[in-house]
XYZ file of C-alpha atoms in Angstrom:
569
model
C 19.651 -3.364 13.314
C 23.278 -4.081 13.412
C 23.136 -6.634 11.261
C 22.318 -4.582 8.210
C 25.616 -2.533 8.701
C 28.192 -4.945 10.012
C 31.538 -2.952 10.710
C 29.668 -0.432 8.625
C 32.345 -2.204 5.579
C 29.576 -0.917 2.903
C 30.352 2.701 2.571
C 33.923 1.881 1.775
C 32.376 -0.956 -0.197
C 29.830 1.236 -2.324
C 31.650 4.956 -2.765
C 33.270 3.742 -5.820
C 30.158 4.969 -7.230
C 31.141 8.318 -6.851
C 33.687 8.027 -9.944
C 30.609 8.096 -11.908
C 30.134 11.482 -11.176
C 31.965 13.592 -13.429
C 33.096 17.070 -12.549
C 31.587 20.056 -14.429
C 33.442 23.110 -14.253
C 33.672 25.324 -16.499
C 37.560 25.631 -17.626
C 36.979 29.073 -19.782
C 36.536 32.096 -16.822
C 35.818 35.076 -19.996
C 32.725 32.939 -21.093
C 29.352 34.516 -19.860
C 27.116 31.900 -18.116
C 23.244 32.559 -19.276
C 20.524 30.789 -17.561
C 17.227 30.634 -19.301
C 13.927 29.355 -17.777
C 10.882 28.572 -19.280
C 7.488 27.625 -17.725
C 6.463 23.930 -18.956
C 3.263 23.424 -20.034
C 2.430 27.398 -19.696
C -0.292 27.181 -21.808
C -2.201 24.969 -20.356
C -1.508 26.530 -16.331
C -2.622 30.087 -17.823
C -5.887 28.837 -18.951
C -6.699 26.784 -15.281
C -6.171 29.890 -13.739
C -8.041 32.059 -16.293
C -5.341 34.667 -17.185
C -6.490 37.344 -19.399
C -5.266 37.167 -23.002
C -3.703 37.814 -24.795
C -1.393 39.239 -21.645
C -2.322 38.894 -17.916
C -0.023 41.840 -16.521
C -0.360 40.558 -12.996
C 1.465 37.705 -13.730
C 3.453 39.371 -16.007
C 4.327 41.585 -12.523
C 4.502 38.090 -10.589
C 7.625 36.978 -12.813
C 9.429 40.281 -12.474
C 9.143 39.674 -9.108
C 10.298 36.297 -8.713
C 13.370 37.894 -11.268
C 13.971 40.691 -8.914
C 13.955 38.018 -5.788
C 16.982 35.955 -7.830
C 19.283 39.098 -8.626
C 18.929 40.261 -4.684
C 19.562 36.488 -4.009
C 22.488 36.180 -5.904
C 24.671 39.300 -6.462
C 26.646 37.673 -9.200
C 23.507 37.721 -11.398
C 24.133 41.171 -13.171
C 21.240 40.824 -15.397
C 18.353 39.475 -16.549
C 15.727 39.830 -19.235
C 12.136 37.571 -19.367
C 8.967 38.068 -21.241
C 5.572 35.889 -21.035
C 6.843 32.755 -19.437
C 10.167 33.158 -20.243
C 13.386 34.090 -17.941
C 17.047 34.624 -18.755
C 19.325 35.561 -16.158
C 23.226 36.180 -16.940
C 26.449 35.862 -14.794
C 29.213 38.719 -14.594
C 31.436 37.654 -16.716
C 33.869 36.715 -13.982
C 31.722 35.161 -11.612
C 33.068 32.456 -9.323
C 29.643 31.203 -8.648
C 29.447 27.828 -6.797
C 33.152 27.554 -8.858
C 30.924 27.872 -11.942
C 29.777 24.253 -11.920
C 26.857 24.167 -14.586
C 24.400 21.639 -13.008
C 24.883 23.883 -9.061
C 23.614 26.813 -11.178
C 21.425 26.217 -13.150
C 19.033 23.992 -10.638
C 19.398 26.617 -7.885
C 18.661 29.284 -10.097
C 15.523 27.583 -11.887
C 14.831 25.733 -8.014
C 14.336 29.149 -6.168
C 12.255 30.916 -9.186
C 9.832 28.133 -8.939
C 9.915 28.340 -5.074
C 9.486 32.412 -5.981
C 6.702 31.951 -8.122
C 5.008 29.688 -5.548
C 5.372 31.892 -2.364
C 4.449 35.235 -4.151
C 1.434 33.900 -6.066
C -0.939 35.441 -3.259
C 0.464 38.732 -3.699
C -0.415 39.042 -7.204
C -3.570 36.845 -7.597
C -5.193 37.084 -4.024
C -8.506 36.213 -5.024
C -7.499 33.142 -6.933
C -5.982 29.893 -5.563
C -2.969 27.800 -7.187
C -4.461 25.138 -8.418
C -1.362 23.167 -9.131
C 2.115 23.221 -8.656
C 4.043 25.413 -11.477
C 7.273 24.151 -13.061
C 9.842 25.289 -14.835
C 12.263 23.968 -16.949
C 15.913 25.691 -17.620
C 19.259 25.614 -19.954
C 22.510 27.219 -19.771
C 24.093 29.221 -22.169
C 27.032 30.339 -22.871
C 28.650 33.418 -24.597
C 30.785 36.016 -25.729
C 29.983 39.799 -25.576
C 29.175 39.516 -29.326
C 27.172 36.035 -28.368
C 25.490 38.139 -25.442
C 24.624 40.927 -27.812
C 23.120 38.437 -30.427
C 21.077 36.426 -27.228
C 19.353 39.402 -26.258
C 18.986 40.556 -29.472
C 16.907 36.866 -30.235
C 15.110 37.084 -27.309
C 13.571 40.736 -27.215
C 12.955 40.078 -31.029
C 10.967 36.802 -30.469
C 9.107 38.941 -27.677
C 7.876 41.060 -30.162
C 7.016 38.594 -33.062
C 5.199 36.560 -30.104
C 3.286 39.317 -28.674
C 2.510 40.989 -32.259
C 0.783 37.607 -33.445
C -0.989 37.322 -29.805
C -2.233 40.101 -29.643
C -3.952 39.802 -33.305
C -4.655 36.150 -32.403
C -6.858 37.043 -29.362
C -8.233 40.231 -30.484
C -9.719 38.165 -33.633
C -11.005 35.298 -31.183
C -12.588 38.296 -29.198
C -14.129 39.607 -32.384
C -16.022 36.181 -32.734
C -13.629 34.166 -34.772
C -12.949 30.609 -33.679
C -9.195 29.928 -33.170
C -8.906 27.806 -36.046
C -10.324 30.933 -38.019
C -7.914 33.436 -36.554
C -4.887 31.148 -36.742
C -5.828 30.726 -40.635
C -5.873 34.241 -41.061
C -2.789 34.804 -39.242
C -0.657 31.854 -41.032
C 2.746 31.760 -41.999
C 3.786 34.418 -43.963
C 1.919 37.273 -42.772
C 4.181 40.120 -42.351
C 4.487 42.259 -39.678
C 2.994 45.245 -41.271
C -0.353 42.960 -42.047
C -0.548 42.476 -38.848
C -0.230 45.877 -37.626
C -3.053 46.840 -39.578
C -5.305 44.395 -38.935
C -5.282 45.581 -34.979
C -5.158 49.050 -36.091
C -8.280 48.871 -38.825
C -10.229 46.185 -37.222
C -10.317 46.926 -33.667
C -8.610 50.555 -33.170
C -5.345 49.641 -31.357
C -2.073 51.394 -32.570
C 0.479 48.260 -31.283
C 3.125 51.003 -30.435
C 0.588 52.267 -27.712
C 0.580 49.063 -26.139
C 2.360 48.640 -22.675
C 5.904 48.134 -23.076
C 5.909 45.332 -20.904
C 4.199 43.522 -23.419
C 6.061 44.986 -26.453
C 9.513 45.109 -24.816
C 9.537 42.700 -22.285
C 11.236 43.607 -18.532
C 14.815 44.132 -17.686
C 15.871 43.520 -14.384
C 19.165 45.082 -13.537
C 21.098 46.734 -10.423
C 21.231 50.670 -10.884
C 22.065 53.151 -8.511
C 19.351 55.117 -6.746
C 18.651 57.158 -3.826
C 17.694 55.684 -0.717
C 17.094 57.081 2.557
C 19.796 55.862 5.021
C 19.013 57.442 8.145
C 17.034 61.403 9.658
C 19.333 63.744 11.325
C 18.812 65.579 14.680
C 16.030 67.898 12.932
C 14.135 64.962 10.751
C 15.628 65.615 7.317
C 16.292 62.308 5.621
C 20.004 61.635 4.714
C 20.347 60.023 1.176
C 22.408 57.911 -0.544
C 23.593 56.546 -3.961
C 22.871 52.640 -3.777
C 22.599 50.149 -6.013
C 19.100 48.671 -6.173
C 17.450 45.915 -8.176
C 15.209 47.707 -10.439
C 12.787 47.087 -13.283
C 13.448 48.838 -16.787
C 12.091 48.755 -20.393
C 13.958 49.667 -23.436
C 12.718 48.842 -27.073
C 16.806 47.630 -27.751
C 18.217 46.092 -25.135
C 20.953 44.818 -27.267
C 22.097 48.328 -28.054
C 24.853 50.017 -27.174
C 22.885 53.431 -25.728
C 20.773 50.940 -23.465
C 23.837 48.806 -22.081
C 26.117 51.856 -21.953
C 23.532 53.588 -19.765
C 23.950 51.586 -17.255
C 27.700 51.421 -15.665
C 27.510 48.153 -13.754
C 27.133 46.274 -16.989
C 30.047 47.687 -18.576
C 32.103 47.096 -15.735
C 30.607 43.154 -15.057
C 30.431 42.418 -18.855
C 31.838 44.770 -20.679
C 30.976 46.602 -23.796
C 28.698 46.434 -27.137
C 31.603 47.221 -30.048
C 28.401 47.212 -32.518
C 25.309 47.912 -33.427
C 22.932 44.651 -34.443
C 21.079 45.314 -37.859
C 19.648 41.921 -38.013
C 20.088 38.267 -36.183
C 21.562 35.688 -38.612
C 19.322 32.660 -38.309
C 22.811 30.849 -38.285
C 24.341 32.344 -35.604
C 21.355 31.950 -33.141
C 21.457 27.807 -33.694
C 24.684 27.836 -31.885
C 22.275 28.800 -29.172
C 20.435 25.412 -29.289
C 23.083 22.416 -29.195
C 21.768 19.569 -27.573
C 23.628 17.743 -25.006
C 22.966 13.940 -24.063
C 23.104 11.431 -21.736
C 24.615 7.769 -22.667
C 22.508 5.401 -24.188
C 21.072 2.867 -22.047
C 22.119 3.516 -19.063
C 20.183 4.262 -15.929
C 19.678 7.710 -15.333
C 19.684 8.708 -11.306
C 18.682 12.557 -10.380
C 19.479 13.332 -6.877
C 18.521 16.393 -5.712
C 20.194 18.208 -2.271
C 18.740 21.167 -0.108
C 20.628 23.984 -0.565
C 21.836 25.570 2.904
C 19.398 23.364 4.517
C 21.349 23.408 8.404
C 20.194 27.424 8.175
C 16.814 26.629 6.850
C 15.845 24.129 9.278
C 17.244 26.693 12.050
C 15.438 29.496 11.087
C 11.652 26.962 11.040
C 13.136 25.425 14.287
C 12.770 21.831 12.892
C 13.335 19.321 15.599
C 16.813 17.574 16.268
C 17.875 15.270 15.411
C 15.353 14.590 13.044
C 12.296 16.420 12.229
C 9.160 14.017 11.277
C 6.860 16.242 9.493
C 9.959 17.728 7.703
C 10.632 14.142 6.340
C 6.938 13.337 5.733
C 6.769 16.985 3.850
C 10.153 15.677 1.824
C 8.562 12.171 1.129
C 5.154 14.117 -0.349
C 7.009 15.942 -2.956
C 8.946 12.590 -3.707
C 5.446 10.492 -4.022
C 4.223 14.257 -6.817
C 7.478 13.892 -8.770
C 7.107 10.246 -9.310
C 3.306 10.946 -10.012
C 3.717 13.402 -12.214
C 6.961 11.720 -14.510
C 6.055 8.195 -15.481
C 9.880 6.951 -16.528
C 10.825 7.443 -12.457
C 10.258 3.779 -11.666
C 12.442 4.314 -8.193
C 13.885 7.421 -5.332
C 15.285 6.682 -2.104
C 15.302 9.960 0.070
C 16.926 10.735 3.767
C 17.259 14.221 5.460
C 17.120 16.973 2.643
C 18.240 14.815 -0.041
C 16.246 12.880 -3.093
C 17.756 10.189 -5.073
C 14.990 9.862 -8.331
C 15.760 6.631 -10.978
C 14.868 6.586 -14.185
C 13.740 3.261 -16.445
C 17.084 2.432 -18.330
C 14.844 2.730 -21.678
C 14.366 6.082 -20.925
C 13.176 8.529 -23.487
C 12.252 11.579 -21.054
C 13.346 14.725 -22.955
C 15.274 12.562 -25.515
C 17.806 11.617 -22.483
C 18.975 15.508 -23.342
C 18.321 18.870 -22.567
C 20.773 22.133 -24.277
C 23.996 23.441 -23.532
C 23.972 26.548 -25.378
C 27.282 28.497 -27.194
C 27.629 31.086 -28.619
C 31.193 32.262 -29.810
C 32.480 35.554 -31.124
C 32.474 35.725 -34.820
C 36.413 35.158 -34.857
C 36.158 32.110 -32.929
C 33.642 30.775 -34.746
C 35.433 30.901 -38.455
C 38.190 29.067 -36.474
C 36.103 26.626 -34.976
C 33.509 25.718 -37.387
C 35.749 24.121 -40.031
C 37.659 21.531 -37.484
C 34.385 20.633 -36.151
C 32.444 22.918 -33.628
C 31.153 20.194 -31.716
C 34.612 18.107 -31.230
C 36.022 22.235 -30.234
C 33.039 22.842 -27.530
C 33.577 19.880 -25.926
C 37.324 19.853 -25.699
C 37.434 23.867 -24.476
C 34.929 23.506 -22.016
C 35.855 19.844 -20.336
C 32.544 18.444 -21.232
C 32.450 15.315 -23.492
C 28.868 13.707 -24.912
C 28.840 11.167 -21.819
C 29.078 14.045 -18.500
C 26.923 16.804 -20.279
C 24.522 18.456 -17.412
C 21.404 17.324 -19.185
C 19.549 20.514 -18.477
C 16.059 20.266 -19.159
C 15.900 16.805 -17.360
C 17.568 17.841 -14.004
C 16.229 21.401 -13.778
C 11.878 19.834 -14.207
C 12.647 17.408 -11.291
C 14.166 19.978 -9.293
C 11.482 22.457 -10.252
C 8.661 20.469 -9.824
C 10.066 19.363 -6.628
C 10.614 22.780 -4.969
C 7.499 24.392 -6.498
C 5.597 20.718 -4.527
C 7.580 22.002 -1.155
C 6.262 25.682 -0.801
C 3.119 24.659 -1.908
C 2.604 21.952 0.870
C 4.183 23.317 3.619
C 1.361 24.241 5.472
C -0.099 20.847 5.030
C 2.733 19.699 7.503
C 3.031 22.675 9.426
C 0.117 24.418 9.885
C 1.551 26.643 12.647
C 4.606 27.976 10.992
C 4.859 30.424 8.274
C 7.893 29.674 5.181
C 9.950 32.487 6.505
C 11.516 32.340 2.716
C 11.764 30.125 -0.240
C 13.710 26.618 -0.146
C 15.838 25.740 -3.086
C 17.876 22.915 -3.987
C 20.417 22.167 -6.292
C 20.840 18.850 -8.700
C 22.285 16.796 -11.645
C 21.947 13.980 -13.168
C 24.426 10.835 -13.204
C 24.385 7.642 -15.948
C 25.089 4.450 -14.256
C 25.879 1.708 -16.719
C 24.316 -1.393 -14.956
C 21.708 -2.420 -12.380
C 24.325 -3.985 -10.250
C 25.988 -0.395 -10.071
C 22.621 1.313 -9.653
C 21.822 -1.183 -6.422
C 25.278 -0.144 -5.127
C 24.672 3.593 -5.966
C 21.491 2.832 -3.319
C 23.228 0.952 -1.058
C 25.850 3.757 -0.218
C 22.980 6.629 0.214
C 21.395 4.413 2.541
C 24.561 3.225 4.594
C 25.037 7.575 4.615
C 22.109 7.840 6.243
C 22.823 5.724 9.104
C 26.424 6.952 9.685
C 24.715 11.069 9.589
C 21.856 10.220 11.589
C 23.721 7.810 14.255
C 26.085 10.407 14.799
C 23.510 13.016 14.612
C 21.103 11.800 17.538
C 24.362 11.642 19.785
C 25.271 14.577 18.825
C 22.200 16.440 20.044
C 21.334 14.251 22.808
C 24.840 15.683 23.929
C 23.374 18.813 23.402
C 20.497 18.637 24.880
C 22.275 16.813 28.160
C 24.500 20.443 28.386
C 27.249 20.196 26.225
C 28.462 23.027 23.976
C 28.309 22.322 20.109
C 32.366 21.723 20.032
C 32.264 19.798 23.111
C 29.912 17.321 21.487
C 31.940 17.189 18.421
C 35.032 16.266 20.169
C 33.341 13.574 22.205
C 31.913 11.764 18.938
C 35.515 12.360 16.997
C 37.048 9.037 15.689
C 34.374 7.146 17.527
C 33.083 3.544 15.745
C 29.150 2.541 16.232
C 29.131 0.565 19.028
C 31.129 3.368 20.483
C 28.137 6.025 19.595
C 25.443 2.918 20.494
C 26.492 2.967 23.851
C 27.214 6.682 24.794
C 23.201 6.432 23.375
C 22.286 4.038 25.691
C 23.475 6.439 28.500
C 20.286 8.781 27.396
C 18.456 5.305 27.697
C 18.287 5.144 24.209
C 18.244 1.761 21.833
C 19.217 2.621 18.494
C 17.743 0.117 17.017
C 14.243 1.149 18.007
C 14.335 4.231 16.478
C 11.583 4.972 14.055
C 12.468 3.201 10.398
C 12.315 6.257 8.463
C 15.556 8.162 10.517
C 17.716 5.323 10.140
C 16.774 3.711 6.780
C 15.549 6.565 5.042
C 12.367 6.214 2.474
C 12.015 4.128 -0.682
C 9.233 4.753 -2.820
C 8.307 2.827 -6.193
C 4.926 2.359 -7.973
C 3.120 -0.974 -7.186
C -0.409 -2.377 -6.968
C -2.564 -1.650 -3.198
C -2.636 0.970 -1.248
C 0.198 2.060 1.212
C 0.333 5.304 3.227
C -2.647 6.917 1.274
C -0.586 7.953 -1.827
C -2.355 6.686 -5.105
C -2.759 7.470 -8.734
C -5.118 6.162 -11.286
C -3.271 4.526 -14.446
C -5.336 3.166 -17.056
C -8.115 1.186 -15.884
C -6.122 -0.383 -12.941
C -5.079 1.364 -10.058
C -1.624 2.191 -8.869
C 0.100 3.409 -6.252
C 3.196 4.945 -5.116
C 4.540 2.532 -2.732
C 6.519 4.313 0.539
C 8.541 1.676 2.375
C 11.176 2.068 5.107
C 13.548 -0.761 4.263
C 16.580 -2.268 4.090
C 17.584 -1.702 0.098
C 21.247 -2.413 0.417
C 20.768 -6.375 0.665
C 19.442 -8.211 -2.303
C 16.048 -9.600 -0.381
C 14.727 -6.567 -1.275
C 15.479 -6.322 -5.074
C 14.939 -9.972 -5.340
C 11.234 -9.096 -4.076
C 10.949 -6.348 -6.361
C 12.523 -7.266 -9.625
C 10.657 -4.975 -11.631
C 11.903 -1.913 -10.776
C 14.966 -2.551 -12.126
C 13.930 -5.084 -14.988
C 15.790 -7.581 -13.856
C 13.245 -10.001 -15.561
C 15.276 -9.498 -18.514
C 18.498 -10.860 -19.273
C 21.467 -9.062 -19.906
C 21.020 -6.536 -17.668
């Protein structure tokens, strides 16, 4: 009721919290963004859903797909290259991309592959059901051209090393070797050449003869073709040069005759000055610099729907709120906190997810990679003072406000991949016109006291957006145009909006829980709205409550999802 927001004094009260998060441009505009995606746990998912080995070139096909479905998404993705399980997808060089804030792109990017991946699955495998919800994990780099040239370089070379020992791996398993066998025959140190022969001698297959998908890996880049743009009076097509996102193979795609073939690349990214004769083991570490979150602090991941106002138009959710669109929300909340046992807490309203992490922490180290790579000039300047100390400086990142990749991009992942694949659970008459994404980061809150007040504001938000909200479209609804409505509720307090509400006949304060608190969900002992897991030999459940978490009856009921048992905290 009223009571719990007196004069509504708690959202001035609590946005101090927002100083925590730290802003994460990029300062340096000539530095190539790279995103790279990787399935988690690939091995594993390929063998539930029995893909042929050692390559399965329908799902091979499904992730050029989902590749193809990110460049059309977003036109400032010039590129991209992926193999196996594997994706990397890089930014023109001068891309203003949501202002080129690392944590926006890389979870939307990694968010609507998953999403991809999900959606498209029946195209590729119709006879075969997803048993589980995929995930992905992601990175960013970033480069030079020389760093670029060197990336793709690594990457198309660890494509072939990967698929070469695969490929001899599986074909010996197939021969009746056990794995242990074949992996003893193929141990460190055998050479390429060995290899070669013992698919050619053994078992008749010349590797070059292979598909080049496997060998080479896919490109995915936007060339110009012909395309039929309309018939004249008599019915002969009229054609066109436009660009098109196409799929192309090329045993080099680091060299200069592939990436001078193709115009846009030049013009987005510029030119190759060289030809690679080998990757220096050196140089491609540069790639793999960790970044990490402080030290015992508590770690909150809150994840946002990206252009959710058009998405819920386009499904026609209800308004103001939409219960099965919450209940679908609150189901992927209850699988992330399933599925990653260091979430001990998430609060959720509207399209939003709040997910807290135990202050001990270890998930991922607390890190996941920032990736540099710097010309070869910049590099003899920088590695002498300290390339760390120079990375951090040039870029406006420091050790405490890195983006900690791999964390935010498996929640979001794992998230988005639960939301396509449930949606017909919660609307069985509507079909997922497209993919949802959403975007996320991760924030380090020093204390629990900050952490309750981090809470306290996203609930005392969701009362504000869904008071005015359900006056808005009662307005609405009563006849009133959009701006009309908007002008009405302009500068108006809550008991203003409570009584223009009251006009519709309308108590606010007897509106279901779950629009005007929000959900809270934590893992406790019993059984509440039907969402359980097994741990150990007790059983425990993910607890979904519609409270009041901004006073301290609440935590004081709960202390162990924030430790407060202990002292010091």
């Amino acid at each position: 009721g009223q009571d719990l927001y007196k004069g509504l004094m708690a959202n001035s009260k609590y946005e101090y919290v927002k100083s925590f998060e730290v802003d994460d441009k990029i300062a340096m505009p000539d530095i190539i963004i790279i995103v790279r995606i990787d399935a988690c746990n690939f091995r594993r998912f390929s063998e539930v859903h029995k893909f042929e080995k050692p390559n399965d070139e329908k799902a091979l096909n499904l992730m050029d797909s989902c590749a193809a479905a990110i460049l059309e998404k977003f036109p400032d993705i010039i590129f991209s290259y992926g193999f196996s399980d594997e994706y990397s997808f890089i930014f023109k060089k001068r891309t203003k991309f949501y202002k080129r804030r690392v944590s926006k792109i890389l979870s939307l990017v990694v968010s609507l592959f998953t999403s991809m991946y999900v959606t498209k699955w029946k195209d590729f495998f119709p006879q075969k059901d997803l048993m589980y919800p995929p995930s992905f994990h992601a990175w960013v780099n970033f480069a030079s051209m020389d760093g670029l040239q060197t990336y793709l370089a690594w990457r198309q070379n660890e494509c072939h090393i990967n698929n070469l020992h695969d490929t001899c791996l599986w074909m010996l398993i197939k021969g009746g070797k056990t794995e242990i066998e074949a992996l003893d025959i193929l141990k460190v140190g055998t050479q390429e050449q060995e290899k070669n022969e013992i698919l050619f001698q053994q078992f008749g297959i010349n590797y070059r003869n292979l598909p080049e998908i496997f060998r080479q890996g896919s490109c995915i880049l936007k060339a110009k073709v012909e395309d039929i743009v309309k018939y004249n009076g008599n019915g002969i097509p009229v054609k066109r040069l436009r660009r098109k996102v196409t799929v192309a193979h090329s045993v080099n795609i680091a060299g200069r005759k592939f990436w001078n073939d193709h115009s846009s690349l030049l013009k987005e990214l510029g030119e190759f000055t060289n030809e690679i004769s080998e990757i220096e083991p050196d140089y491609v570490d540069y790639f793999l610099i960790k970044d990490k979150l402080i030290p015992s602090t508590w770690i909150v991941v809150r994840i946002d729907g990206c252009h959710f106002h058009r998405f819920s138009e386009v499904h026609e959710f209800e308004k103001p709120n939409d219960e099965r669109a919450l209940n679908l929300m609150n189901a992927c909340a209850v699988s992330v906190l399933e599925e990653f046992q260091d979430i001990v807490f998430s609060y959720g309203v509207s399209d939003e997810y709040s997910f807290l992490l135990k202050k001990d922490s270890q998930f991922y180290q607390r890190c996941g990679r920032l990736a540099f790579s710097l010309s070869p000039s910049l590099q003899k300047h920088c590695i002498p003072n300290g390339l760390k100390a120079f990375l951090f400086i040039s870029l406006e990142l420091t050790p405490e406000n890195c983006t900690c990749s791999e964390i935010v991009s498996l929640i979001v992942s794992f998230f988005s991949s639960n939301y396509a694949m449930n949606w017909k659970k919660f609307f069985p008459q509507k079909e997922l016109k497209y993919p949802p994404s959403f975007d996320g980061r991760a924030v380090c809150y020093p204390s629990s006291e900050i952490v309750r007040d981090y809470l306290a504001w996203r609930q005392v938000d969701c009362h504000i957006n869904n008071q005015y909200n359900t006056c808005f479209w009662m307005l609405v609804k009563s006849g009133k145009r959009k701006s009309e409505a908007q002008n009405i509720l302009k500068g108006t307090q809550a008991k203003e909006k409570n009584d223009l509400l009251q006009q519709f006949g309308i108590a606010y304060d007897t509106l279901p829980l779950m629009f005007r608190r929000g959900s809270s969900m934590s893992k406790g002992e019993g059984a509440m709205h039907g969402y359980g897991i097994v741990t150990g030999s007790s059983q425990k459940y993910v607890v979904v409550k519609h409270c009041n978490i901004i006073e301290r009856d609440f935590w004081e009921a709960h202390p162990e999802i924030l430790d407060e048992n202990r002292k010091g905290l």
